[in-house]
CSV table of C-alpha atoms in Angstrom, one decimal:
chain,number,residue,atom,x,y,z
A,19,MET,CA,4.5,-17.3,5.0
A,20,GLN,CA,7.9,-15.8,4.9
A,21,ARG,CA,9.0,-12.4,7.2
A,22,VAL,CA,11.2,-9.5,6.8
A,23,SER,CA,12.3,-6.8,8.4
A,24,LEU,CA,11.0,-3.1,7.8
A,25,GLY,CA,13.8,-0.5,9.5
A,26,GLY,CA,13.5,-3.5,12.5
A,27,LEU,CA,10.1,-3.8,12.3
A,28,THR,CA,9.3,-8.3,11.4
A,29,VAL,CA,6.5,-8.5,8.8
A,30,SER,CA,5.1,-10.9,6.5
A,31,ALA,CA,7.1,-10.9,3.2
A,32,GLU,CA,3.2,-9.4,1.7
A,33,GLY,CA,0.4,-7.4,3.1
A,34,LEU,CA,-3.1,-6.6,2.6
A,35,GLY,CA,-3.9,-3.2,1.7
A,36,CYS,CA,-7.6,-2.5,3.2
A,37,MET,CA,-9.0,0.3,1.2
A,38,GLY,CA,-11.2,-0.8,-1.2
A,39,MET,CA,-12.9,-2.2,1.7
A,40,SER,CA,-14.3,1.0,2.1
A,41,SER,CA,-13.8,3.3,-0.8
A,42,VAL,CA,-12.1,3.8,-3.8
A,43,TYR,CA,-13.6,0.7,-5.9
A,44,GLY,CA,-17.6,0.9,-5.6
A,45,ALA,CA,-19.9,-1.1,-3.3
A,46,ALA,CA,-17.7,-3.1,-0.3
A,47,ASP,CA,-19.5,-6.2,2.1
A,48,TRP,CA,-18.7,-5.1,5.5
A,49,ASP,CA,-19.2,-9.0,6.8
A,50,GLU,CA,-16.5,-10.3,3.6
A,51,SER,CA,-14.7,-7.8,4.6
A,52,ILE,CA,-14.0,-8.7,7.4
A,53,ALA,CA,-13.4,-12.1,6.7
A,54,THR,CA,-11.1,-11.4,4.6
A,55,ILE,CA,-8.7,-9.9,7.1
A,56,ARG,CA,-9.3,-12.9,9.2
A,57,ARG,CA,-8.3,-15.2,6.5
A,58,ALA,CA,-5.9,-13.1,5.7
A,59,LEU,CA,-4.1,-14.1,9.2
A,60,ASP,CA,-5.1,-17.9,9.1
A,61,LEU,CA,-2.7,-17.3,5.8
A,62,GLY,CA,0.3,-15.7,7.7
A,63,VAL,CA,-0.2,-12.1,5.5
A,64,THR,CA,-0.2,-10.2,8.9
A,65,LEU,CA,1.1,-6.6,7.9
A,66,ILE,CA,-2.8,-5.0,7.7
A,67,ASP,CA,-2.9,-1.3,6.2
A,68,THR,CA,-5.2,0.7,6.9
A,69,ALA,CA,-5.6,4.8,7.2
A,70,ALA,CA,-7.3,7.3,8.4
A,71,ALA,CA,-8.9,8.4,5.2
A,72,TYR,CA,-10.2,5.6,3.9
A,73,GLY,CA,-13.9,6.0,3.7
A,74,ILE,CA,-13.0,9.1,6.6
A,75,GLY,CA,-12.7,6.4,9.8
A,76,HIS,CA,-14.4,3.7,8.6
A,77,ASN,CA,-11.8,1.4,7.4
A,78,GLU,CA,-10.1,1.9,10.7
A,79,VAL,CA,-13.3,0.7,12.4
A,80,LEU,CA,-13.1,-2.0,10.3
A,81,VAL,CA,-10.1,-3.9,10.4
A,82,GLY,CA,-10.7,-2.7,14.6
A,83,ARG,CA,-13.2,-4.7,14.4
A,84,ALA,CA,-11.8,-7.6,12.5
A,85,ILE,CA,-8.6,-7.7,14.7
A,86,ALA,CA,-10.6,-7.7,17.7
A,87,GLY,CA,-8.9,-10.7,20.1
A,88,ARG,CA,-5.8,-11.7,17.4
A,89,ARG,CA,-3.6,-8.4,17.9
A,90,GLU,CA,-0.4,-10.3,18.9
A,91,GLU,CA,-0.3,-11.3,15.6
A,92,VAL,CA,-1.2,-8.5,13.3
A,93,GLN,CA,1.8,-5.7,12.3
A,94,LEU,CA,-0.8,-3.1,12.0
A,95,GLY,CA,-0.4,0.3,9.8
A,96,THR,CA,-2.1,3.5,9.4
A,97,LYS,CA,-1.9,6.6,8.0
A,98,PHE,CA,-2.3,10.1,9.0
A,99,GLY,CA,-2.5,13.4,7.4
A,100,MET,CA,-5.2,13.6,4.6
A,101,ASP,CA,-8.5,15.2,5.8
A,102,PHE,CA,-11.7,14.9,3.9
A,103,THR,CA,-14.0,15.9,5.8
A,104,THR,CA,-13.7,20.1,5.3
A,105,ALA,CA,-15.5,19.3,2.3
A,106,ARG,CA,-16.9,16.5,-0.5
A,107,GLY,CA,-13.8,15.6,-2.9
A,108,LYS,CA,-11.5,17.5,-1.0
A,109,VAL,CA,-8.7,16.8,1.0
A,110,VAL,CA,-6.9,19.1,3.7
A,111,ILE,CA,-3.0,18.1,4.2
A,112,ARG,CA,-2.5,18.4,8.1
A,113,ASN,CA,0.9,17.4,9.3
A,114,ASP,CA,0.8,20.3,12.5
A,115,PRO,CA,2.1,18.7,15.6
A,116,ASP,CA,-1.4,18.8,16.9
A,117,ALA,CA,-3.3,17.7,14.0
A,118,ILE,CA,-0.4,14.5,14.6
A,119,LYS,CA,-1.2,13.7,17.7
A,120,ALA,CA,-5.2,14.1,17.5
A,121,SER,CA,-4.9,12.1,14.2
A,122,ALA,CA,-2.9,9.2,16.2
A,123,ASP,CA,-5.8,9.1,19.2
A,124,ALA,CA,-8.0,8.7,16.8
A,125,SER,CA,-6.6,6.1,15.1
A,126,LEU,CA,-6.2,4.3,18.1
A,127,LEU,CA,-9.6,4.5,19.5
A,128,ARG,CA,-11.4,3.2,16.3
A,129,LEU,CA,-9.5,0.8,16.0
A,130,GLY,CA,-9.1,-0.7,19.0
A,131,THR,CA,-6.2,-0.7,20.0
A,132,ASP,CA,-3.2,0.9,22.4
A,133,TYR,CA,-0.8,1.4,19.9
A,134,ILE,CA,0.1,1.3,16.5
A,135,ASP,CA,2.8,-0.7,14.8
A,136,LEU,CA,3.7,1.5,11.6
A,137,PHE,CA,2.5,4.8,11.5
A,138,TYR,CA,2.5,6.8,8.1
A,139,LEU,CA,2.9,10.6,7.3
A,140,HIS,CA,0.1,9.8,4.2
A,141,ARG,CA,0.8,13.1,2.2
A,142,VAL,CA,4.0,15.8,3.2
A,143,ASP,CA,2.2,19.7,4.1
A,144,PRO,CA,4.8,21.7,2.1
A,145,GLU,CA,3.9,23.9,4.8
A,146,VAL,CA,4.8,22.4,7.9
A,147,PRO,CA,8.5,21.8,8.9
A,148,PHE,CA,9.5,18.3,8.6
A,149,GLU,CA,10.9,18.8,11.7
A,150,ASP,CA,7.8,19.1,13.5
A,151,SER,CA,6.1,17.0,12.1
A,152,ILE,CA,8.1,14.2,12.5
A,153,GLY,CA,9.8,15.6,15.7
A,154,ALA,CA,5.9,14.8,17.1
A,155,LEU,CA,5.8,11.4,15.5
A,156,ALA,CA,9.4,11.1,18.2
A,157,GLU,CA,6.9,12.3,21.0
A,158,LEU,CA,4.3,9.7,20.2
A,159,VAL,CA,7.2,6.9,19.7
A,160,GLN,CA,8.5,7.8,23.2
A,161,GLU,CA,4.5,8.0,24.6
A,162,GLY,CA,4.2,4.1,23.6
A,163,LYS,CA,1.5,4.9,20.9
A,164,VAL,CA,3.4,4.8,18.2
A,165,ARG,CA,6.6,1.8,17.6
A,166,HIS,CA,7.8,2.8,13.9
A,167,LEU,CA,7.3,5.9,11.4
A,168,GLY,CA,7.0,5.8,8.0
A,169,LEU,CA,6.4,8.1,5.6
A,170,SER,CA,4.1,8.0,2.1
A,171,GLU,CA,4.8,8.7,-1.3
A,172,VAL,CA,8.1,10.7,-0.1
A,173,THR,CA,11.1,11.6,-2.6
A,174,GLY,CA,14.8,11.0,-1.4
A,175,ASP,CA,15.9,14.2,0.6
A,176,GLN,CA,12.3,13.6,2.6
A,177,LEU,CA,13.0,10.9,3.5
A,178,ARG,CA,16.5,11.9,4.0
A,179,ALA,CA,15.5,15.3,6.1
A,180,ALA,CA,12.8,12.6,8.5
A,181,HIS,CA,15.8,10.1,9.4
A,182,ARG,CA,18.2,12.5,10.8
A,183,ILE,CA,15.1,13.2,13.5
A,184,HIS,CA,13.8,9.7,14.2
A,185,PRO,CA,14.6,6.5,12.3
A,186,ILE,CA,12.1,5.7,9.5
A,187,ALA,CA,11.0,1.9,8.9
A,188,ALA,CA,9.1,2.4,5.7
A,189,VAL,CA,8.2,4.1,2.3
A,190,GLN,CA,5.1,3.5,1.0
A,191,SER,CA,4.7,4.3,-2.2
A,192,GLU,CA,2.8,3.0,-5.6
A,193,TYR,CA,4.7,0.3,-7.2
A,194,SER,CA,4.2,-2.4,-9.6
A,195,LEU,CA,4.7,-3.5,-13.2
A,196,TRP,CA,3.3,0.0,-14.7
A,197,THR,CA,4.8,1.9,-11.8
A,198,ARG,CA,7.7,2.2,-11.3
A,199,ASP,CA,8.5,5.4,-9.4
A,200,PRO,CA,10.1,4.6,-6.4
A,201,GLU,CA,12.9,3.5,-8.5
A,202,THR,CA,14.0,6.6,-9.2
A,203,VAL,CA,12.4,8.7,-6.8
A,204,VAL,CA,13.3,7.5,-3.5
A,205,ALA,CA,15.2,3.4,-3.5
A,206,GLU,CA,18.7,4.8,-3.5
A,207,ALA,CA,17.9,7.4,-0.1
A,208,ALA,CA,16.3,4.0,1.3
A,209,ARG,CA,19.3,1.9,0.5
A,210,GLU,CA,21.5,4.3,2.4
A,211,LEU,CA,19.0,4.2,5.5
A,212,GLY,CA,17.9,0.7,5.3
A,213,VAL,CA,14.7,1.3,4.5
A,214,GLY,CA,11.9,-0.5,3.7
A,215,LEU,CA,9.5,0.2,0.4
A,216,VAL,CA,6.5,-1.0,1.4
A,217,ALA,CA,4.5,-1.2,-2.5
A,218,TYR,CA,0.4,-1.3,-2.8
A,219,SER,CA,-1.5,-1.1,-5.7
A,220,PRO,CA,1.0,-4.0,-6.8
A,221,LEU,CA,-1.6,-5.1,-9.5
A,222,GLY,CA,-1.9,-1.6,-10.9
A,223,ARG,CA,-5.5,-0.8,-8.8
A,224,GLY,CA,-6.2,-4.3,-10.8
A,225,PHE,CA,-5.5,-3.3,-14.3
A,226,LEU,CA,-2.6,-6.0,-14.4
A,227,THR,CA,-4.9,-9.4,-13.6
A,228,GLY,CA,-6.9,-8.9,-16.6
A,229,THR,CA,-10.3,-9.5,-14.6
A,230,VAL,CA,-11.1,-5.5,-14.7
A,231,ASP,CA,-12.8,-4.1,-17.8
A,232,PRO,CA,-12.9,-0.2,-17.6
A,233,ALA,CA,-16.2,0.1,-18.9
A,234,GLN,CA,-17.7,-1.5,-16.9
A,235,LEU,CA,-16.5,-0.3,-14.1
A,236,ALA,CA,-19.4,1.8,-11.7
A,237,PRO,CA,-20.1,4.9,-11.3
A,238,SER,CA,-18.8,5.1,-8.1
A,239,ASP,CA,-15.6,3.8,-8.8
A,240,GLY,CA,-12.5,5.7,-8.7
A,241,ARG,CA,-10.8,4.3,-11.0
A,242,ARG,CA,-13.2,6.2,-13.8
A,243,ARG,CA,-10.7,9.2,-13.2
A,244,LEU,CA,-7.5,7.8,-13.6
A,245,ALA,CA,-6.3,8.4,-17.2
A,246,ARG,CA,-4.7,5.1,-18.0
A,247,PHE,CA,-8.1,3.4,-17.4
A,248,ALA,CA,-9.2,5.8,-19.3
A,249,GLN,CA,-11.1,4.1,-22.6
A,250,GLU,CA,-8.6,4.6,-25.2
A,251,SER,CA,-5.5,4.6,-22.4
A,252,ALA,CA,-6.9,1.2,-21.7
A,253,ALA,CA,-6.9,-0.5,-24.7
A,254,ALA,CA,-3.6,0.6,-25.7
A,255,ASN,CA,-2.5,-0.5,-22.1
A,256,GLN,CA,-4.4,-4.3,-22.4
A,257,ALA,CA,-1.3,-5.5,-24.4
A,258,ILE,CA,0.4,-5.1,-21.1
A,259,ALA,CA,-2.1,-6.9,-19.0
A,260,ASP,CA,-1.9,-9.8,-22.0
A,261,GLU,CA,2.1,-10.3,-21.8
A,262,VAL,CA,1.5,-10.8,-17.9
A,263,ARG,CA,-1.3,-13.6,-18.3
A,264,ARG,CA,1.0,-15.2,-21.4
A,265,ILE,CA,3.8,-15.6,-18.5
A,266,ALA,CA,1.1,-16.4,-15.9
A,267,GLU,CA,-0.6,-19.2,-18.2
A,268,SER,CA,3.2,-20.2,-19.0
A,269,LYS,CA,3.4,-21.4,-15.3
A,270,GLY,CA,-0.7,-22.4,-14.7
A,271,VAL,CA,-1.0,-19.1,-12.2
A,272,THR,CA,-2.9,-16.1,-12.5
A,273,ALA,CA,-1.6,-12.8,-13.6
A,274,GLY,CA,-2.3,-11.5,-10.7
A,275,GLN,CA,0.3,-13.6,-8.9
A,276,VAL,CA,2.9,-12.9,-11.5
A,277,ALA,CA,2.7,-9.0,-11.0
A,278,ILE,CA,3.1,-9.3,-7.0
A,279,ALA,CA,5.7,-12.2,-7.7
A,280,TRP,CA,7.6,-9.5,-9.2
A,281,VAL,CA,7.2,-7.0,-7.0
A,282,ALA,CA,9.0,-9.2,-4.6
A,283,ALA,CA,11.6,-10.1,-6.5
A,284,ARG,CA,12.3,-6.3,-6.6
A,285,SER,CA,14.3,-6.6,-3.3
A,286,GLU,CA,17.0,-8.2,-4.6
A,287,LYS,CA,17.3,-5.5,-7.6
A,288,LEU,CA,16.6,-2.6,-5.4
A,289,GLY,CA,18.9,-3.7,-2.4
A,290,ILE,CA,15.7,-2.9,0.2
A,291,PRO,CA,13.2,-5.2,1.4
A,292,VAL,CA,10.0,-4.8,-1.0
A,293,VAL,CA,6.4,-5.9,1.1
A,294,PRO,CA,4.0,-5.7,-1.5
A,295,ILE,CA,0.2,-5.0,-0.3
A,296,PRO,CA,-2.1,-6.2,-2.2
A,297,GLY,CA,-5.1,-4.4,-1.5
A,298,THR,CA,-9.0,-7.1,-2.2
A,299,LYS,CA,-12.2,-7.1,-0.1
A,300,ARG,CA,-13.1,-10.9,-1.4
A,301,VAL,CA,-11.8,-14.3,1.0
A,302,SER,CA,-11.2,-15.8,-2.5
A,303,TRP,CA,-8.6,-13.3,-3.7
A,304,ILE,CA,-6.6,-12.8,-0.2
A,305,GLU,CA,-6.4,-16.7,-0.9
A,306,GLN,CA,-4.8,-16.6,-4.6
A,307,ASN,CA,-2.7,-12.6,-3.3
A,308,ALA,CA,-1.2,-14.5,-0.7
A,309,ALA,CA,0.5,-18.0,-3.1
A,310,ALA,CA,1.8,-15.2,-5.4
A,311,LEU,CA,5.3,-15.1,-3.1
A,312,GLN,CA,5.2,-19.5,-4.0
A,313,VAL,CA,5.5,-18.4,-8.5
A,314,GLN,CA,9.1,-18.6,-9.5
A,315,LEU,CA,10.3,-15.7,-11.7
A,316,THR,CA,13.2,-16.7,-14.7
A,317,ALA,CA,15.3,-14.0,-15.7
A,318,GLU,CA,13.9,-14.5,-19.0
A,319,ASP,CA,10.3,-13.8,-17.7
A,320,ILE,CA,11.5,-11.3,-15.4
A,321,GLY,CA,12.9,-9.3,-18.2
A,322,ASP,CA,9.9,-9.3,-20.3
A,323,LEU,CA,7.8,-8.1,-17.3
A,324,ASP,CA,10.6,-5.3,-16.4
A,325,ASP,CA,10.0,-4.2,-20.0
A,326,LEU,CA,6.3,-3.5,-19.6
A,327,ALA,CA,6.6,-0.1,-18.2
A,328,ASP,CA,7.9,1.7,-20.8
A,329,GLN,CA,4.6,1.0,-22.9
A,330,VAL,CA,2.0,2.5,-20.5
A,331,VAL,CA,0.0,4.5,-21.3
A,332,GLY,CA,-1.7,7.8,-19.9
A,333,ALA,CA,-0.2,9.2,-16.2
A,334,ARG,CA,-0.3,7.9,-12.9
A,335,TYR,CA,-3.0,10.1,-11.8
């Protein structure tokens, strides 16, 4: 597995998103999830991504259990600030300094570690001055509890404002063949500041793999609430998945591997490190995903894939 630098933090060129092991995408198996994380480490996939919000703490406990005894191999990223404990199905954003420091301590406890490699502000709270939030994060760095700072789903102006207070290593945003928002929202600022992009959902929440039938999703699966997975939209979007599969079949690889390879290849186009963090909760899929960076896309392949975003039917949320 290749290595890249995110604002001074050296990580694997592909990471593992762990959210689905605890929430959103239906049932998951604890033992299989832990085995998946450990297999990822075996394969050199060492950027492990979680958040306090995933399963309301469950995911951090699971990740902590999985990396126990192997902490030195891991670049551990987690996020704070989305509070689902106040009312079922509702979220409150908490970015005030006291909440940030309490969240960091709680995450360290659940993860079973004494430091976090990459601590992200999960969402921006417009009611809290940015300088207060980033200032509190800078204090966590000074205390040794956090080594690098990240932001999730921010604009270029927000990234610049934060970076003026303390260096930001990475921005995490949804980025894939059918979700290209970071290119216009934050890439220019990231390039100016030397900030990397950590791309979550590079598989289009599974749709781009061609293995997900929206009609068969479990009632608890959060994708049922997404416009692109609605019946008519999904039928129209099937043409996108079909094109990814066509290119994959021409290379003897999977559609998911093509989708991940495209995201990783955007580093050169955008002028910033781009690290995809496909999520999975199964050993077989992590093995397949980890091999995606070996896929070689031609200029013609990339041109065909670049055009797919224009065909998407349905809003992102």
